[in-house]
């Protein structure tokens, strides 16, 4: 909580997972939704054509979670033809978004159930994800009244599965707060939570023509929504590769003034020097690399340990890893759930096998036999410059450096071209400032973990290949959704 940038804003209180009463409330509210079959389908301000029904299964257990009817080509046309900017006064839009945030909080039972069953989220992750979604709604609602420029028109919002509620909601809330019409395309893997969330926003009073939902494939439905000249802007979060494809499609088909607000992948590093407190560093490495099964854009991918301390820190890290509970995230005790699907699992497995063949696997836990699990794994790497791509799972790379090599490490991190998060553990104050001045990333975290930015307090977003800016959950974000924004450079 705190006064915030826009006055009296308060962050969502959320739940305290060390409090017995809160745990009991969560269990009671989730229980009726343990086996419910949810439904996802386009939410259109017009008639639905609909594609082939598909089943969504729980990545941890394989059990069905619900069914999705994806959008067919005529549904894309219907959405584009019926989209209308939300012409209510800013104060009214803000009021509706706040009402939506209250509905999100009230519906925590089915939301937590969906986050666990559809997205494989641990309860700790589900709690922070719901809070973030609520915070986005309230923060952008507060921002609505500060905008002087009109909306751009129709915004396409394309989101990833790894924050199927928070990022999905944040994009939509920002575009709506500015008065745009939104057509939202959630990730293929998580249409159920998206449909549930859109229904709450409609219940709160967002007009059907101002917010439409088109679940479906990226290359068909998503692509169609980035190359129709009726689209006036695209808000995208996902991989860097997809962002580049969208940029090309927009350049070819959309008005040149249409913005792409993209938040993409990272190759995130942490430096732990020999003055760091090992116990604290280990706790923060563990959370940064393995929480959410490493499926956070902010997650730590490459740990740089100063040589003199590595022999002390690594055994402690391995010991702490042994304490992690892997399993079905429905169990409140689970620390690490599955990766999102069999395709993700196969890709990460192949990567770990290749490292094993080179003798570079330093530590590996055992994964549950069923479900799409990847056990937390540590792999030796010469440096971040040897990593070709982001491995989106619980795989931590470790490199060591000598005392006189710290500048070279910062150079190597900068040279990746990505710039999302960076962590630093040191007790030398001067070093903090020197490194912060030179590192080119969006969010730097000192002597703490590098995940879980807080809306309104820690605006989040990357540089270079990691994003276009402005940062989500920060004071400049909304202006990009209006017709006369402050100019921002897009990398
Ligand atoms: P992805 O790029 O595969 O998919 C993201 C979305 O884009 C999905 O909805 C997908 O259907 C859609 N899409 C795919 N192809 C498309 C196309 N040709 N045209 C239009 N849309 C298309 O990413 P993902 O696997 O869902 O998410 C993981 C990635 O997202 C990671 O790289 C992660 O780092 C990144 N991410 C970044 C942030 C951030 O804030 N920077 C936050 C979360 C995730």
Coordinates of C-alpha atoms and ligand atoms in Angstrom, one line a residue:
X1 CA 0.0 0.0 0.0
X2 CA 1.1 3.6 -0.3
X3 CA 0.0 7.0 -1.6
X4 CA 1.1 6.1 -5.1
X5 CA 1.7 8.3 -8.1
X6 CA -1.9 9.3 -8.7
X7 CA -3.0 10.2 -5.2
X8 CA -4.7 7.9 -2.8
X9 CA -4.2 4.7 -4.7
X10 CA -3.8 1.5 -2.7
X11 CA -2.5 -1.8 -3.9
X12 CA -4.7 -4.8 -3.5
X13 CA -4.4 -6.4 0.0
X14 CA -4.3 -9.9 -1.4
X15 CA -3.8 -12.9 0.9
X16 CA -1.3 -13.8 3.5
X17 CA -0.2 -17.4 2.8
X18 CA 1.3 -17.7 6.3
X19 CA -2.1 -16.9 7.9
X20 CA -4.3 -20.0 8.7
X21 CA -7.5 -18.0 8.3
X22 CA -6.5 -16.8 4.8
X23 CA -5.5 -20.3 3.8
X24 CA -8.9 -21.6 5.0
X25 CA -10.7 -18.9 3.0
X26 CA -8.8 -19.8 -0.1
X27 CA -9.5 -23.5 0.2
X28 CA -13.2 -23.0 0.8
X29 CA -13.6 -20.6 -2.1
X30 CA -11.6 -22.8 -4.5
X31 CA -13.2 -26.1 -3.5
X32 CA -16.4 -25.8 -5.6
X33 CA -14.3 -25.2 -8.7
X34 CA -11.9 -28.2 -8.3
X35 CA -13.6 -30.1 -11.1
X36 CA -15.8 -27.5 -12.8
X37 CA -15.6 -27.5 -16.6
X38 CA -15.2 -23.9 -17.7
X39 CA -16.1 -22.5 -21.1
X40 CA -14.2 -20.2 -23.4
X41 CA -15.5 -18.7 -26.6
X42 CA -15.4 -15.4 -28.4
X43 CA -17.2 -12.5 -26.8
X44 CA -18.5 -10.5 -29.7
X45 CA -20.8 -7.6 -30.2
X46 CA -22.4 -9.5 -33.0
X47 CA -23.3 -13.1 -34.1
X48 CA -20.7 -15.9 -33.4
X49 CA -19.5 -18.2 -36.1
X50 CA -17.0 -20.1 -34.0
X51 CA -14.3 -22.7 -34.9
X52 CA -13.6 -26.3 -33.9
X53 CA -14.2 -26.9 -30.2
X54 CA -11.1 -27.9 -28.3
X55 CA -10.4 -29.2 -24.9
X56 CA -8.1 -27.5 -22.3
X57 CA -6.3 -29.9 -20.0
X58 CA -4.5 -29.3 -16.7
X59 CA -0.7 -29.4 -17.3
X60 CA -0.1 -31.0 -14.0
X61 CA -2.6 -33.8 -14.1
X62 CA -4.0 -34.1 -17.7
X63 CA -7.5 -33.7 -16.3
X64 CA -9.9 -31.6 -18.3
X65 CA -10.4 -28.0 -17.2
X66 CA -12.9 -27.0 -19.9
X67 CA -13.6 -26.3 -23.6
X68 CA -12.8 -23.6 -25.9
X69 CA -14.5 -22.5 -29.1
X70 CA -11.9 -20.5 -30.9
X71 CA -12.7 -17.6 -33.2
X72 CA -13.2 -18.4 -36.9
X73 CA -12.3 -15.9 -39.7
X74 CA -15.8 -14.4 -39.8
X75 CA -15.6 -13.7 -36.1
X76 CA -12.5 -11.5 -36.6
X77 CA -14.5 -9.6 -39.2
X78 CA -17.4 -9.2 -36.9
X79 CA -15.2 -7.9 -34.1
X80 CA -13.5 -5.4 -36.3
X81 CA -16.8 -4.2 -37.8
X82 CA -18.6 -3.8 -34.5
X83 CA -15.8 -2.3 -32.4
X84 CA -16.6 1.2 -31.1
X85 CA -14.5 3.5 -28.9
X86 CA -15.8 3.8 -25.4
X87 CA -17.2 7.3 -25.4
X88 CA -18.1 7.5 -21.7
X89 CA -16.5 10.3 -19.7
X90 CA -13.1 9.4 -18.2
X91 CA -14.6 9.4 -14.7
X92 CA -17.2 6.9 -15.7
X93 CA -14.7 4.7 -17.4
X94 CA -12.6 4.8 -14.2
X95 CA -15.6 3.9 -12.1
X96 CA -16.4 0.9 -14.3
X97 CA -12.8 -0.3 -14.2
X98 CA -12.8 0.0 -10.4
X99 CA -16.0 -2.0 -10.2
X100 CA -14.3 -4.6 -12.3
X101 CA -11.4 -4.7 -9.9
X102 CA -13.8 -5.3 -7.0
X103 CA -15.4 -8.2 -9.0
X104 CA -12.0 -9.7 -9.6
X105 CA -11.3 -9.6 -5.8
X106 CA -14.7 -11.0 -5.0
X107 CA -14.3 -13.9 -7.5
X108 CA -11.0 -15.1 -6.1
X109 CA -12.2 -18.7 -5.7
X110 CA -12.8 -19.5 -9.3
X111 CA -9.9 -17.3 -10.4
X112 CA -7.4 -19.2 -8.1
X113 CA -8.9 -22.5 -9.3
X114 CA -8.4 -21.5 -13.0
X115 CA -4.9 -20.2 -12.4
X116 CA -3.9 -23.5 -10.9
X117 CA -5.8 -25.8 -13.2
X118 CA -5.4 -24.1 -16.6
X119 CA -2.1 -22.3 -16.1
X120 CA -0.3 -24.5 -13.6
X121 CA 0.2 -21.6 -11.2
X122 CA 1.3 -22.3 -7.6
X123 CA -1.0 -20.7 -5.0
X124 CA 1.7 -18.1 -4.2
X125 CA 1.8 -17.2 -7.8
X126 CA -1.9 -17.1 -8.1
X127 CA -2.2 -14.7 -5.2
X128 CA 0.3 -12.3 -6.6
X129 CA -1.2 -12.6 -10.1
X130 CA -4.7 -11.7 -8.9
X131 CA -3.2 -8.8 -6.9
X132 CA -1.4 -7.5 -10.0
X133 CA -4.5 -7.7 -12.2
X134 CA -6.5 -5.8 -9.6
X135 CA -3.7 -3.2 -9.2
X136 CA -3.6 -2.7 -13.0
X137 CA -7.3 -2.0 -13.1
X138 CA -7.2 0.5 -10.3
X139 CA -4.0 2.2 -11.4
X140 CA -5.1 2.8 -14.9
X141 CA -8.6 3.8 -13.7
X142 CA -6.9 6.5 -11.7
X143 CA -4.9 7.5 -14.8
X144 CA -8.0 7.8 -17.0
X145 CA -8.8 11.2 -15.6
X146 CA -5.3 12.5 -16.2
X147 CA -5.4 12.1 -19.9
X148 CA -6.2 15.1 -22.1
X149 CA -5.9 13.4 -25.5
X150 CA -8.6 11.3 -27.2
X151 CA -8.4 7.6 -27.7
X152 CA -6.6 6.2 -30.8
X153 CA -9.5 3.9 -31.8
X154 CA -9.3 0.1 -32.0
X155 CA -6.5 -1.6 -30.0
X156 CA -5.5 -5.2 -30.5
X157 CA -4.3 -6.7 -27.2
X158 CA -2.3 -9.9 -27.6
X159 CA -1.1 -11.6 -24.4
X160 CA 1.0 -14.6 -23.3
X161 CA -0.1 -17.6 -21.2
X162 CA 2.5 -17.0 -18.4
X163 CA 0.4 -14.2 -16.8
X164 CA -2.9 -15.1 -18.3
X165 CA -4.8 -12.8 -15.9
X166 CA -2.5 -10.0 -14.9
X167 CA -0.9 -9.1 -18.3
X168 CA -4.2 -9.9 -20.1
X169 CA -6.0 -7.6 -17.8
X170 CA -3.3 -4.9 -17.7
X171 CA -3.3 -4.4 -21.5
X172 CA -7.0 -4.2 -21.7
X173 CA -7.4 -1.9 -18.7
X174 CA -4.9 0.5 -20.1
X175 CA -6.4 0.6 -23.6
X176 CA -9.9 1.0 -22.1
X177 CA -8.9 3.6 -19.5
X178 CA -7.8 5.8 -22.5
X179 CA -11.2 5.2 -24.1
X180 CA -10.2 2.8 -26.9
X181 CA -12.1 -0.1 -28.3
X182 CA -10.3 -3.3 -27.4
X183 CA -10.1 -6.6 -29.3
X184 CA -8.3 -9.1 -27.0
X185 CA -6.5 -12.2 -28.3
X186 CA -5.4 -14.3 -25.3
X187 CA -2.8 -17.1 -25.5
X188 CA -4.0 -20.4 -27.0
X189 CA -3.1 -22.2 -23.7
X190 CA -5.2 -20.0 -21.4
X191 CA -8.6 -19.0 -23.0
X192 CA -10.7 -20.1 -20.0
X193 CA -9.3 -17.5 -17.6
X194 CA -9.4 -14.9 -20.3
X195 CA -13.1 -15.5 -20.9
X196 CA -13.8 -15.5 -17.2
X197 CA -12.0 -12.1 -16.9
X198 CA -13.8 -10.5 -19.8
X199 CA -17.2 -11.6 -18.4
X200 CA -16.3 -9.8 -15.2
X201 CA -15.3 -6.6 -17.1
X202 CA -18.6 -6.7 -19.0
X203 CA -20.5 -7.3 -15.7
X204 CA -18.8 -4.3 -14.3
X205 CA -20.2 -2.2 -17.2
X206 CA -17.6 -2.2 -20.0
X207 CA -19.8 -2.0 -23.2
X208 CA -19.8 -5.1 -25.5
X209 CA -18.6 -3.0 -28.4
X210 CA -15.7 -1.6 -26.4
X211 CA -14.3 -5.0 -25.3
X212 CA -14.4 -8.1 -27.5
X213 CA -12.6 -11.3 -27.0
X214 CA -11.2 -13.5 -29.7
X215 CA -9.6 -16.7 -28.4
X216 CA -7.6 -18.5 -31.1
X217 CA -4.3 -19.2 -32.7
X218 CA -1.6 -16.6 -32.9
X219 CA -0.6 -17.1 -36.6
X220 CA -4.3 -16.9 -37.7
X221 CA -6.5 -14.9 -35.4
X222 CA -3.6 -12.9 -33.8
X223 CA -2.0 -12.1 -37.1
X224 CA -5.3 -11.0 -38.7
X225 CA -5.7 -8.5 -35.9
X226 CA -2.3 -7.0 -36.6
X227 CA -2.7 -6.4 -40.3
X228 CA -6.2 -4.9 -40.6
X229 CA -6.1 -1.2 -41.4
X230 CA -9.1 -0.7 -39.0
X231 CA -6.7 -1.4 -36.1
X232 CA -5.1 1.8 -34.7
X233 CA -2.6 0.2 -32.3
X234 CA -1.3 -3.1 -30.9
X235 CA -0.3 -3.9 -27.4
X236 CA 1.7 -7.1 -27.3
X237 CA 3.4 -9.2 -24.6
X238 CA 5.2 -12.4 -25.6
X239 CA 8.3 -13.6 -27.3
X240 CA 10.7 -11.3 -29.1
X241 CA 10.3 -13.3 -32.3
X242 CA 6.5 -12.8 -32.4
X243 CA 6.9 -9.1 -31.7
X244 CA 9.2 -8.8 -34.8
X245 CA 6.6 -10.6 -36.9
X246 CA 3.9 -8.2 -35.6
X247 CA 6.1 -5.2 -36.3
X248 CA 6.5 -6.3 -39.9
X249 CA 2.8 -7.0 -40.4
X250 CA 1.9 -3.6 -38.9
X251 CA 4.5 -1.8 -41.1
X252 CA 2.9 -3.3 -44.2
X253 CA -0.8 -2.9 -43.5
X254 CA -1.4 -0.4 -40.7
X255 CA -1.3 3.4 -40.6
X256 CA 2.3 4.4 -39.9
X257 CA 1.2 6.2 -36.8
X258 CA -0.2 3.1 -35.2
X259 CA 2.0 2.2 -32.2
X260 CA 3.3 -1.2 -31.2
X261 CA 3.6 -1.4 -27.4
X262 CA 5.6 -4.6 -27.0
X263 CA 6.9 -6.3 -23.9
X264 CA 9.1 -9.3 -24.8
X265 CA 11.7 -11.8 -23.7
X266 CA 14.9 -11.5 -21.8
X267 CA 18.3 -13.0 -21.0
X268 CA 18.4 -11.9 -17.5
X269 CA 21.5 -12.0 -15.4
X270 CA 22.4 -11.6 -11.7
X271 CA 25.9 -10.8 -10.4
X272 CA 26.8 -12.0 -6.9
X273 CA 30.1 -10.7 -5.7
X274 CA 32.3 -11.9 -2.9
X275 CA 30.8 -9.4 -0.4
X276 CA 27.3 -10.7 -0.8
X277 CA 25.5 -12.4 2.0
X278 CA 25.3 -16.0 0.8
X279 CA 22.1 -16.9 2.6
X280 CA 20.3 -14.0 1.2
X281 CA 21.7 -14.4 -2.3
X282 CA 20.6 -18.1 -2.3
X283 CA 17.1 -17.3 -1.3
X284 CA 16.9 -14.7 -4.0
X285 CA 18.5 -16.9 -6.7
X286 CA 16.0 -19.6 -5.8
X287 CA 13.0 -17.4 -6.2
X288 CA 14.3 -15.6 -9.3
X289 CA 15.2 -18.7 -11.2
X290 CA 12.6 -21.3 -10.1
X291 CA 9.4 -19.5 -8.9
X292 CA 6.6 -20.0 -11.5
X293 CA 8.8 -22.8 -12.8
X294 CA 11.0 -20.1 -14.4
X295 CA 8.2 -19.1 -16.6
X296 CA 8.5 -15.4 -16.0
X297 CA 9.9 -12.9 -18.5
X298 CA 11.8 -11.4 -15.5
X299 CA 13.3 -14.8 -14.3
X300 CA 17.0 -15.2 -13.7
X301 CA 18.6 -17.1 -16.6
X302 CA 22.4 -16.6 -16.0
X303 CA 23.9 -16.2 -12.5
X304 CA 27.4 -14.8 -12.4
X305 CA 29.2 -15.8 -9.2
X306 CA 32.5 -14.3 -8.1
X307 CA 35.0 -17.2 -8.1
X308 CA 36.0 -16.7 -4.4
X309 CA 32.4 -17.2 -3.2
X310 CA 31.1 -19.9 -5.7
X311 CA 32.4 -22.8 -3.6
X312 CA 30.3 -21.6 -0.7
X313 CA 27.2 -20.4 -2.5
X314 CA 26.6 -23.3 -4.9
X315 CA 26.4 -26.1 -2.3
X316 CA 24.0 -23.9 -0.3
X317 CA 21.9 -23.3 -3.5
X318 CA 21.8 -27.1 -4.2
X319 CA 20.7 -27.8 -0.7
X320 CA 17.9 -25.2 -0.9
X321 CA 16.8 -26.6 -4.3
X322 CA 16.4 -30.0 -2.6
X323 CA 13.8 -28.4 -0.3
X324 CA 11.6 -27.3 -3.2
X325 CA 8.2 -29.1 -3.4
X326 CA 7.4 -30.0 -7.0
X327 CA 3.9 -31.1 -7.9
X328 CA 0.3 -30.3 -8.7
X329 CA -0.1 -26.6 -7.9
X330 CA -3.6 -27.3 -6.4
X331 CA -1.7 -28.4 -3.3
X332 CA -1.0 -25.3 -1.2
X333 CA 2.4 -26.6 -0.4
X334 CA 3.6 -26.8 -4.0
X335 CA 6.5 -24.5 -4.8
X336 CA 7.1 -25.4 -8.4
X337 CA 4.3 -26.5 -10.8
X338 CA 4.5 -27.8 -14.3
X339 CA 5.6 -26.0 -17.4
X340 CA 2.7 -24.9 -19.5
X341 CA 2.4 -27.8 -22.0
X342 CA 4.1 -30.8 -23.6
X343 CA 5.6 -28.7 -26.4
X344 CA 7.4 -26.4 -23.9
X345 CA 8.4 -29.5 -21.9
X346 CA 9.9 -31.2 -24.9
X347 CA 11.9 -28.1 -26.0
X348 CA 13.4 -27.6 -22.5
X349 CA 14.2 -31.3 -22.1
X350 CA 16.0 -31.3 -25.4
X351 CA 18.0 -28.3 -24.3
X352 CA 19.0 -29.9 -21.0
X353 CA 19.9 -33.2 -22.7
X354 CA 22.3 -31.3 -25.0
X355 CA 23.9 -29.7 -22.0
X356 CA 24.1 -33.0 -20.3
X357 CA 25.9 -34.5 -23.3
X358 CA 28.5 -31.8 -22.9
X359 CA 28.9 -32.6 -19.1
X360 CA 27.5 -29.2 -18.1
X361 CA 24.6 -30.2 -15.9
X362 CA 25.6 -29.4 -12.3
X363 CA 22.4 -30.1 -10.4
X364 CA 19.0 -31.5 -11.3
X365 CA 16.0 -32.4 -9.2
X366 CA 13.7 -35.3 -10.0
X367 CA 10.5 -34.3 -11.8
X368 CA 7.1 -36.0 -11.2
X369 CA 6.5 -38.8 -13.8
X370 CA 3.1 -37.6 -14.9
X371 CA 2.3 -34.0 -16.1
X372 CA 4.4 -31.6 -18.0
X373 CA 7.1 -31.0 -15.4
X374 CA 10.7 -29.9 -15.8
X375 CA 12.7 -30.4 -12.6
X376 CA 14.7 -27.3 -11.6
X377 CA 18.2 -27.7 -13.2
X378 CA 21.5 -25.8 -12.9
X379 CA 23.8 -25.8 -16.0
X380 CA 27.3 -24.5 -16.2
X381 CA 27.9 -21.9 -19.0
X382 CA 31.0 -19.9 -19.9
X383 CA 29.0 -16.7 -20.0
X384 CA 25.7 -15.2 -21.0
X385 CA 27.2 -14.4 -24.4
X386 CA 27.2 -18.2 -25.0
X387 CA 23.4 -18.4 -24.6
X388 CA 21.6 -18.2 -27.8
X389 CA 18.1 -17.8 -26.5
X390 CA 15.8 -17.5 -23.6
X391 CA 15.0 -20.9 -22.1
X392 CA 11.6 -20.4 -20.7
X393 CA 11.6 -22.8 -17.7
X394 CA 13.3 -23.7 -14.4
X395 CA 16.8 -23.8 -15.9
X396 CA 19.5 -21.7 -14.2
X397 CA 22.9 -21.1 -15.9
X398 CA 25.9 -20.4 -13.8
X399 CA 29.1 -18.7 -14.8
X400 CA 32.0 -17.6 -12.5
X401 CA 34.1 -14.4 -12.8
X402 CA 37.3 -13.1 -11.2
X403 CA 37.4 -9.9 -9.1
X404 CA 38.9 -7.9 -12.0
X405 CA 36.3 -9.2 -14.5
X406 CA 33.2 -7.5 -13.3
X407 CA 33.2 -4.8 -16.0
X408 CA 33.6 -7.5 -18.6
X409 CA 30.5 -9.3 -17.2
X410 CA 28.4 -6.1 -17.4
X411 CA 29.6 -5.7 -21.0
X412 CA 28.6 -9.3 -21.8
X413 CA 25.2 -8.8 -20.4
X414 CA 24.7 -5.6 -22.3
X415 CA 26.0 -7.2 -25.5
X416 CA 23.1 -9.8 -25.6
X417 CA 20.9 -7.0 -26.9
X418 CA 18.2 -8.0 -24.4
X419 CA 17.5 -5.7 -21.4
X420 CA 14.7 -6.7 -19.1
X421 CA 15.8 -7.4 -15.6
X422 CA 19.1 -7.5 -13.8
X423 CA 20.0 -8.6 -10.3
X424 CA 23.0 -7.5 -8.1
X425 CA 24.1 -8.8 -4.8
X426 CA 26.9 -6.8 -3.2
X427 CA 27.6 -4.9 0.0
X428 CA 29.8 -2.3 -1.8
X429 CA 27.8 0.8 -2.2
X430 CA 30.0 2.4 -4.9
X431 CA 29.7 -0.8 -7.0
X432 CA 25.9 -0.6 -7.0
X433 CA 26.0 2.9 -8.5
X434 CA 28.7 2.0 -11.0
X435 CA 26.9 -1.0 -12.3
X436 CA 23.4 0.6 -12.3
X437 CA 24.9 3.4 -14.4
X438 CA 26.2 1.0 -17.0
X439 CA 23.8 -1.8 -17.2
X440 CA 21.2 -1.4 -20.0
X441 CA 18.0 -3.1 -18.7
X442 CA 14.6 -1.9 -17.7
X443 CA 14.5 -3.1 -14.1
X444 CA 17.5 -3.6 -11.8
X445 CA 17.1 -5.2 -8.4
X446 CA 19.8 -4.8 -5.7
X447 CA 20.1 -7.3 -2.9
X448 CA 16.7 -8.9 -3.5
X449 CA 15.1 -11.2 -6.0
X450 CA 14.4 -9.9 -9.5
X451 CA 10.8 -11.0 -10.0
X452 CA 7.4 -9.5 -9.1
X453 CA 7.4 -5.8 -9.9
X454 CA 4.6 -4.0 -8.1
X455 CA 2.2 -1.8 -10.1
X456 CA 2.6 1.9 -9.4
X457 CA 5.7 1.3 -7.3
X458 CA 8.0 -0.5 -9.7
X459 CA 7.0 0.2 -13.3
X460 CA 8.0 -2.7 -15.4
X461 CA 9.4 -3.1 -18.9
X462 CA 12.5 -3.7 -20.9
X463 CA 14.9 -2.1 -23.4
X464 CA 16.5 -3.3 -26.6
X465 CA 15.1 -6.7 -27.7
X466 CA 13.1 -6.9 -24.5
X467 CA 10.5 -4.2 -25.2
X468 CA 9.5 -0.8 -26.6
X469 CA 8.6 0.9 -23.4
X470 CA 6.9 2.8 -21.8
X471 CA 6.8 0.7 -18.7
X472 CA 3.6 -1.0 -17.6
X473 CA 2.2 0.1 -14.3
X474 CA 4.0 3.4 -14.6
X475 CA 2.9 7.0 -15.1
X476 CA 3.8 7.2 -18.8
X477 CA 2.1 4.0 -20.0
X478 CA -1.4 5.4 -20.7
X479 CA -0.3 8.2 -23.0
X480 CA 0.7 5.7 -25.6
X481 CA -2.9 4.6 -25.8
X482 CA -4.0 8.1 -26.7
X483 CA -3.9 10.0 -30.0
X484 CA -1.3 12.6 -29.0
X485 CA 1.2 10.7 -26.9
X486 CA 4.5 12.0 -25.7
X487 CA 7.0 10.7 -28.2
X488 CA 8.8 7.5 -27.3
X489 CA 11.7 6.0 -29.2
X490 CA 11.0 2.4 -30.3
X491 CA 14.1 0.2 -30.6
Ligands
LIG1 P1 4.4 -16.1 -27.9 O1 5.1 -14.9 -28.6 O2 4.5 -17.4 -28.5 O3 2.8 -15.8 -27.8 C1 2.3 -14.6 -27.3 C2 1.0 -14.3 -27.9 O4 1.2 -13.9 -29.3 C3 0.0 -15.4 -27.9 O5 -1.3 -14.9 -27.7 C4 0.1 -15.9 -29.3 O6 -1.1 -16.6 -29.8 C5 0.3 -14.7 -30.1 N1 0.9 -14.9 -31.5 C6 1.7 -15.8 -31.9 N2 2.1 -15.7 -33.2 C7 1.5 -14.5 -33.6 C8 1.4 -13.8 -34.8 N3 2.1 -14.2 -35.9 N4 0.7 -12.7 -34.9 C9 0.0 -12.2 -33.8 N5 0.0 -12.9 -32.6 C10 0.7 -14.0 -32.5 O7 4.9 -16.0 -26.4 P2 4.4 -17.0 -25.2 O8 5.1 -18.3 -25.3 O9 2.9 -17.0 -25.0 O10 5.0 -16.2 -23.9 C11 6.3 -16.4 -23.4 C12 7.1 -15.2 -23.9 O11 6.6 -14.0 -23.5 C13 8.5 -15.2 -23.3 O12 9.5 -14.9 -24.3 C14 8.5 -14.2 -22.2 O13 9.8 -13.6 -21.9 C15 7.6 -13.2 -22.8 N6 7.0 -12.3 -21.8 C16 7.4 -11.0 -21.7 C17 6.9 -10.2 -20.7 C18 7.3 -8.8 -20.5 O14 6.7 -8.1 -19.7 N7 8.4 -8.3 -21.1 C19 5.9 -10.7 -19.8 C20 5.5 -12.0 -20.0 C21 6.0 -12.8 -21.0

